[in-house]
Amino acid sequence: MLTVRKSQDRGHADHGWLNSFHSFSFAGYYDPRHMGFGNLRVINEDRIAPGTGFGTHSHRNMEIISYVLSGELAHKDSMGNVKGIPPGDVQRMSAGTGVTHSEFNHAAGQTTHFLQIWILPNVQDIAPSYEQKTFAAADKRGALRLVASPDGAQGSVTVHADASVYAGLLEGTEAVERPLDPARKTYVHLVRGALRVNGQPLAAGDAALLENEASLALTDGRDAEVLVFDLAA
């Protein structure tokens, strides 16, 4: 079964300094039909205005991934990490027993556009940790590049969860086909552009939710950037 969730059906909050779209229930947006998918709990598409950001706040027992699309995200946390996250980088923070951090856009005249992703961990109360890696566009061109996995395979960041995340760039005749385990869930989030997922057309911000499916086909990309989540059911 494949279900399409349209971009315009997501939750939306415009705080002036932050324009955010919520794929799943989050903060002031609540929809009991969209509380997550498998162990994927949050995908927020955030745009942070210049000179603003999220002040210091805390997390606990969550795997948090930041995927920057444009601009740069300045990260500072209670583990001592002070990092800039540019496009092409994937940041993973395991909150574990508890961590505080802040995220800012310090660039004048440039909006920071990124995805904030939360995945439920399969271990509780571990020591907080941080990881950040760069994934070249060439490795994602016409392919799905593993960027996060439980064992850090293929140079991906390590998540303490039964989940893997892939990133791809597709244009024109470039296509990806891969078998799926029907006992698991697959979530396809189109970051930008246009794409067909198993023949179904998606536009930027749309998602395809796959359950009991044996295969995945990504075709007909037009400036498409896509994230594919392999998730515990």
XYZ file of C-alpha atoms in Angstrom:
233
model
C 0.000 0.000 0.000
C 1.277 3.453 -0.937
C -0.253 6.593 0.560
C 0.672 10.092 -0.600
C 0.748 12.914 1.964
C 0.644 16.265 0.179
C 2.824 19.144 1.272
C -0.135 21.443 1.849
C -1.711 18.944 4.248
C 1.157 19.247 6.736
C 0.902 21.310 9.884
C 2.203 24.871 9.540
C 3.451 27.479 11.977
C 4.764 30.925 11.016
C 6.461 32.647 13.955
C 7.995 35.412 11.869
C 11.585 34.395 12.585
C 10.678 30.734 11.920
C 8.479 29.324 9.160
C 7.914 25.628 9.838
C 5.988 22.778 8.206
C 5.296 19.668 10.311
C 4.883 16.258 8.659
C 3.731 14.830 12.008
C 2.065 16.242 15.117
C 4.426 18.700 16.773
C 4.102 21.619 19.212
C 0.828 23.410 18.429
C -0.053 21.093 15.526
C -1.901 17.953 16.565
C -3.498 15.387 14.290
C -4.079 11.909 15.768
C -3.828 10.458 12.237
C -0.263 11.748 11.906
C 1.679 10.995 15.084
C 4.599 9.440 13.229
C 5.279 6.550 10.882
C 6.955 3.482 12.301
C 9.712 4.847 14.537
C 9.954 8.106 12.558
C 8.460 10.733 14.848
C 9.268 14.192 13.411
C 10.107 15.786 10.082
C 9.982 19.563 10.382
C 10.883 21.664 7.362
C 12.211 24.860 8.943
C 13.242 28.208 7.510
C 15.101 30.417 10.000
C 15.335 34.154 9.305
C 18.769 35.846 9.377
C 20.103 36.627 12.842
C 17.584 34.398 14.634
C 17.278 30.824 15.811
C 16.335 28.357 18.510
C 17.648 29.363 21.922
C 19.052 26.800 24.335
C 16.574 23.976 24.898
C 16.744 20.349 26.002
C 16.090 16.895 24.550
C 16.111 13.410 26.040
C 16.025 9.897 24.542
C 15.682 10.883 20.900
C 17.828 10.464 17.787
C 17.902 13.874 16.070
C 19.132 14.445 12.519
C 19.630 17.836 10.866
C 19.739 17.989 7.062
C 20.561 21.477 5.741
C 19.271 22.516 2.308
C 20.535 26.087 2.084
C 22.261 28.592 4.316
C 24.107 27.305 7.374
C 22.976 26.143 10.798
C 25.122 27.112 13.791
C 24.950 24.432 16.482
C 26.134 24.659 20.106
C 25.469 22.050 22.781
C 26.156 21.011 26.356
C 28.639 18.368 25.130
C 30.994 21.156 24.033
C 30.267 20.975 20.313
C 30.246 24.284 18.448
C 29.658 23.491 14.790
C 28.456 25.000 11.547
C 26.282 22.669 9.481
C 26.361 23.529 5.748
C 24.354 21.939 2.917
C 25.667 18.452 2.184
C 26.359 17.690 5.832
C 24.271 15.385 7.999
C 24.334 15.965 11.739
C 23.242 13.330 14.249
C 22.713 14.076 17.914
C 21.744 11.296 20.321
C 20.014 12.987 23.235
C 20.134 9.960 25.548
C 20.110 10.920 29.231
C 19.718 14.571 28.278
C 21.369 17.306 26.258
C 20.821 21.023 25.756
C 21.621 22.847 22.532
C 20.899 25.905 20.424
C 20.586 26.378 16.655
C 21.037 29.752 14.967
C 21.306 31.403 11.592
C 24.057 33.998 11.955
C 24.273 34.862 8.232
C 23.060 38.340 7.296
C 20.534 38.382 4.474
C 20.326 34.592 4.093
C 17.609 32.228 5.304
C 18.650 28.850 6.709
C 16.466 26.098 5.258
C 16.765 22.673 6.861
C 14.963 19.517 7.903
C 14.833 18.549 11.556
C 14.224 14.797 11.881
C 13.511 12.815 15.051
C 13.676 9.025 15.223
C 12.693 7.032 18.305
C 15.741 5.241 19.755
C 15.917 1.519 20.440
C 18.015 2.091 23.576
C 17.183 4.399 26.463
C 19.307 6.643 28.663
C 22.585 6.274 26.782
C 25.298 8.915 27.087
C 24.570 11.851 24.740
C 26.722 11.941 21.600
C 27.238 13.948 18.416
C 28.332 13.133 14.878
C 28.539 15.147 11.657
C 29.623 14.016 8.186
C 29.722 15.438 4.659
C 28.125 13.550 1.776
C 29.158 14.673 -1.700
C 26.453 15.456 -4.256
C 28.211 13.137 -6.722
C 27.563 10.181 -4.395
C 23.826 10.961 -4.361
C 23.473 11.611 -8.096
C 21.173 9.011 -9.647
C 21.467 6.871 -6.518
C 20.418 6.510 -2.904
C 23.382 7.237 -0.642
C 23.181 5.791 2.864
C 23.599 8.746 5.253
C 22.404 7.282 8.581
C 22.257 3.696 9.839
C 22.357 1.647 13.061
C 25.941 0.485 12.402
C 27.474 3.456 10.596
C 27.756 1.392 7.395
C 29.322 2.955 4.287
C 30.538 5.927 6.270
C 27.058 6.979 7.366
C 26.339 8.586 10.712
C 25.275 6.128 13.411
C 21.762 6.289 14.834
C 20.759 4.339 17.925
C 17.553 3.200 16.257
C 16.235 0.494 13.958
C 16.220 2.862 10.989
C 18.311 3.789 7.963
C 18.178 7.024 5.971
C 19.184 7.461 2.323
C 19.588 10.662 0.280
C 19.321 10.885 -3.491
C 19.434 13.365 -6.366
C 17.548 12.437 -9.539
C 17.078 14.169 -12.871
C 15.514 13.023 -16.134
C 16.259 9.396 -16.967
C 18.082 8.745 -13.691
C 16.174 6.109 -11.731
C 16.524 4.017 -8.590
C 14.901 0.649 -8.032
C 15.386 -1.404 -4.890
C 13.654 -4.294 -3.128
C 11.823 -3.620 0.125
C 11.128 -5.820 3.107
C 7.302 -5.853 3.290
C 7.553 -6.376 7.050
C 9.088 -2.911 7.423
C 7.867 0.586 6.594
C 9.345 2.958 4.022
C 8.856 6.711 4.099
C 9.858 8.827 1.087
C 10.112 12.581 1.636
C 10.657 14.746 -1.437
C 12.861 17.597 -0.289
C 12.618 19.574 -3.528
C 11.761 19.240 -7.209
C 9.415 16.601 -8.613
C 9.586 12.808 -8.666
C 7.520 9.668 -9.202
C 7.469 7.041 -6.448
C 6.184 3.692 -7.726
C 4.468 5.705 -10.457
C 2.825 8.212 -8.105
C 3.826 11.856 -8.727
C 5.252 13.872 -5.834
C 6.021 17.592 -5.624
C 8.342 19.323 -3.152
C 7.272 18.674 0.432
C 5.121 15.672 -0.471
C 5.723 12.255 1.059
C 4.931 8.660 0.103
C 4.205 6.184 2.910
C 4.796 2.575 1.888
C 3.541 -0.448 3.827
C 3.560 -4.109 2.745
C 5.367 -3.147 -0.450
C 8.016 -5.374 -2.062
C 9.845 -2.764 -4.123
C 10.593 0.942 -4.488
C 11.009 2.748 -7.809
C 12.063 6.413 -8.028
C 11.718 7.824 -11.559
C 11.087 10.969 -13.604
C 13.002 13.299 -11.349
C 13.056 17.000 -12.096
C 15.684 18.669 -9.899
C 14.650 16.093 -7.294
C 16.280 15.732 -3.900
C 14.775 12.923 -1.851
C 15.167 11.238 1.515
C 14.167 7.598 1.931
C 13.638 6.110 5.417
C 13.761 2.369 6.070
C 11.879 2.000 9.349
C 10.879 -0.535 11.964
C 7.193 -1.346 11.726
